[in-house]
Amino acid sequence: MEPTTGRGRWPAPGPARGGAVEELTQFALGENLADALTRRREAYHVTALQEASHRRKATSTRNEVDSAPSIHDIEESLALAELPPADLDDRAPAFTFIESWYDGPRLIEALAAKTAAALARFPDPSRPFVLFTAHSLPARIVEAGDPYPDELAATARLVAERLRLLRTGLAYQSAGRTDEAWLGPDLRDEIRRLAAGGVRELVVCPVGFVADHLEVLYDIDIEAAAVAREVGVRLERAETMNDDPTFIAGLADLVTAARRPVGVA
């Protein structure tokens, strides 16, 4: 029997169209990962094994910094899902988690290139203030010892050092609408503060995001840009990396290193 989800019915297992993991991810959108894996494991474990050319799989989170609500949730979800079933023995794919890559050389190189390109849109690229941003998280993560804020600050510092930037800052964006405190300062408030201090040219570099999505295309390009216009600031956003070759090469480096046997250089 085919299980259903709130987003429609699962397709019949059949031959995988882009790899079992990719197909599972496509249809699990909007559903808890553990539930999705548990509900679909019986249909997919054979296909996954047929398509796995290597036993070890390297998995990375969307963000380059380590944060409890991301990588650790994925680890727990996979464990709870018990995928694949134990009777597959040593034929089962194993997962290796890349927990953090905030200071990866190619990541910094790619971010610096995008930031430099944004600065070049101004008559004098040395004048704009550069504001690095990342998705806000509940402030309680700091009390729990989460390295998220420190790693974001380190990424921003490495990019600034590479470009020899003198006027930079770090702000957070896209905070949830809950009663608890979230990490700040908020991007929109920081734009207003900078404008009050005389800043008229601003580059926003979404250092905590690797691809275009709602938090970039709306929260920065529409919402933050509107605030900038209101206070007389010209805002240019550094492009996200998306499929940038340098960035993709950096991801390949991470996977290669993660798959290398211990003790092998």
PDB file of C-alpha atoms in Angstrom, residues 33 54 58 89 103 115-116 190-191:
ATOM      1  CA  LEU A  33      12.665  13.642   8.146  1.00  0.00           C
ATOM      2  CA  HIS A  54      30.292   3.249  -2.578  1.00  0.00           C
ATOM      3  CA  ALA A  58      29.157  11.912   3.095  1.00  0.00           C
ATOM      4  CA  ASP A  89      24.372  -6.219   7.381  1.00  0.00           C
ATOM      5  CA  ASP A 103      36.580  28.182   7.489  1.00  0.00           C
ATOM      6  CA  THR A 115      31.587  40.279  -1.951  1.00  0.00           C
ATOM      7  CA  ALA A 116      34.231  41.896  -4.157  1.00  0.00           C
ATOM      8  CA  GLU A 190      21.347  47.623  11.783  1.00  0.00           C
ATOM      9  CA  ILE A 191      20.690  49.348   8.446  1.00  0.00           C
TER      10      ILE A 191
END
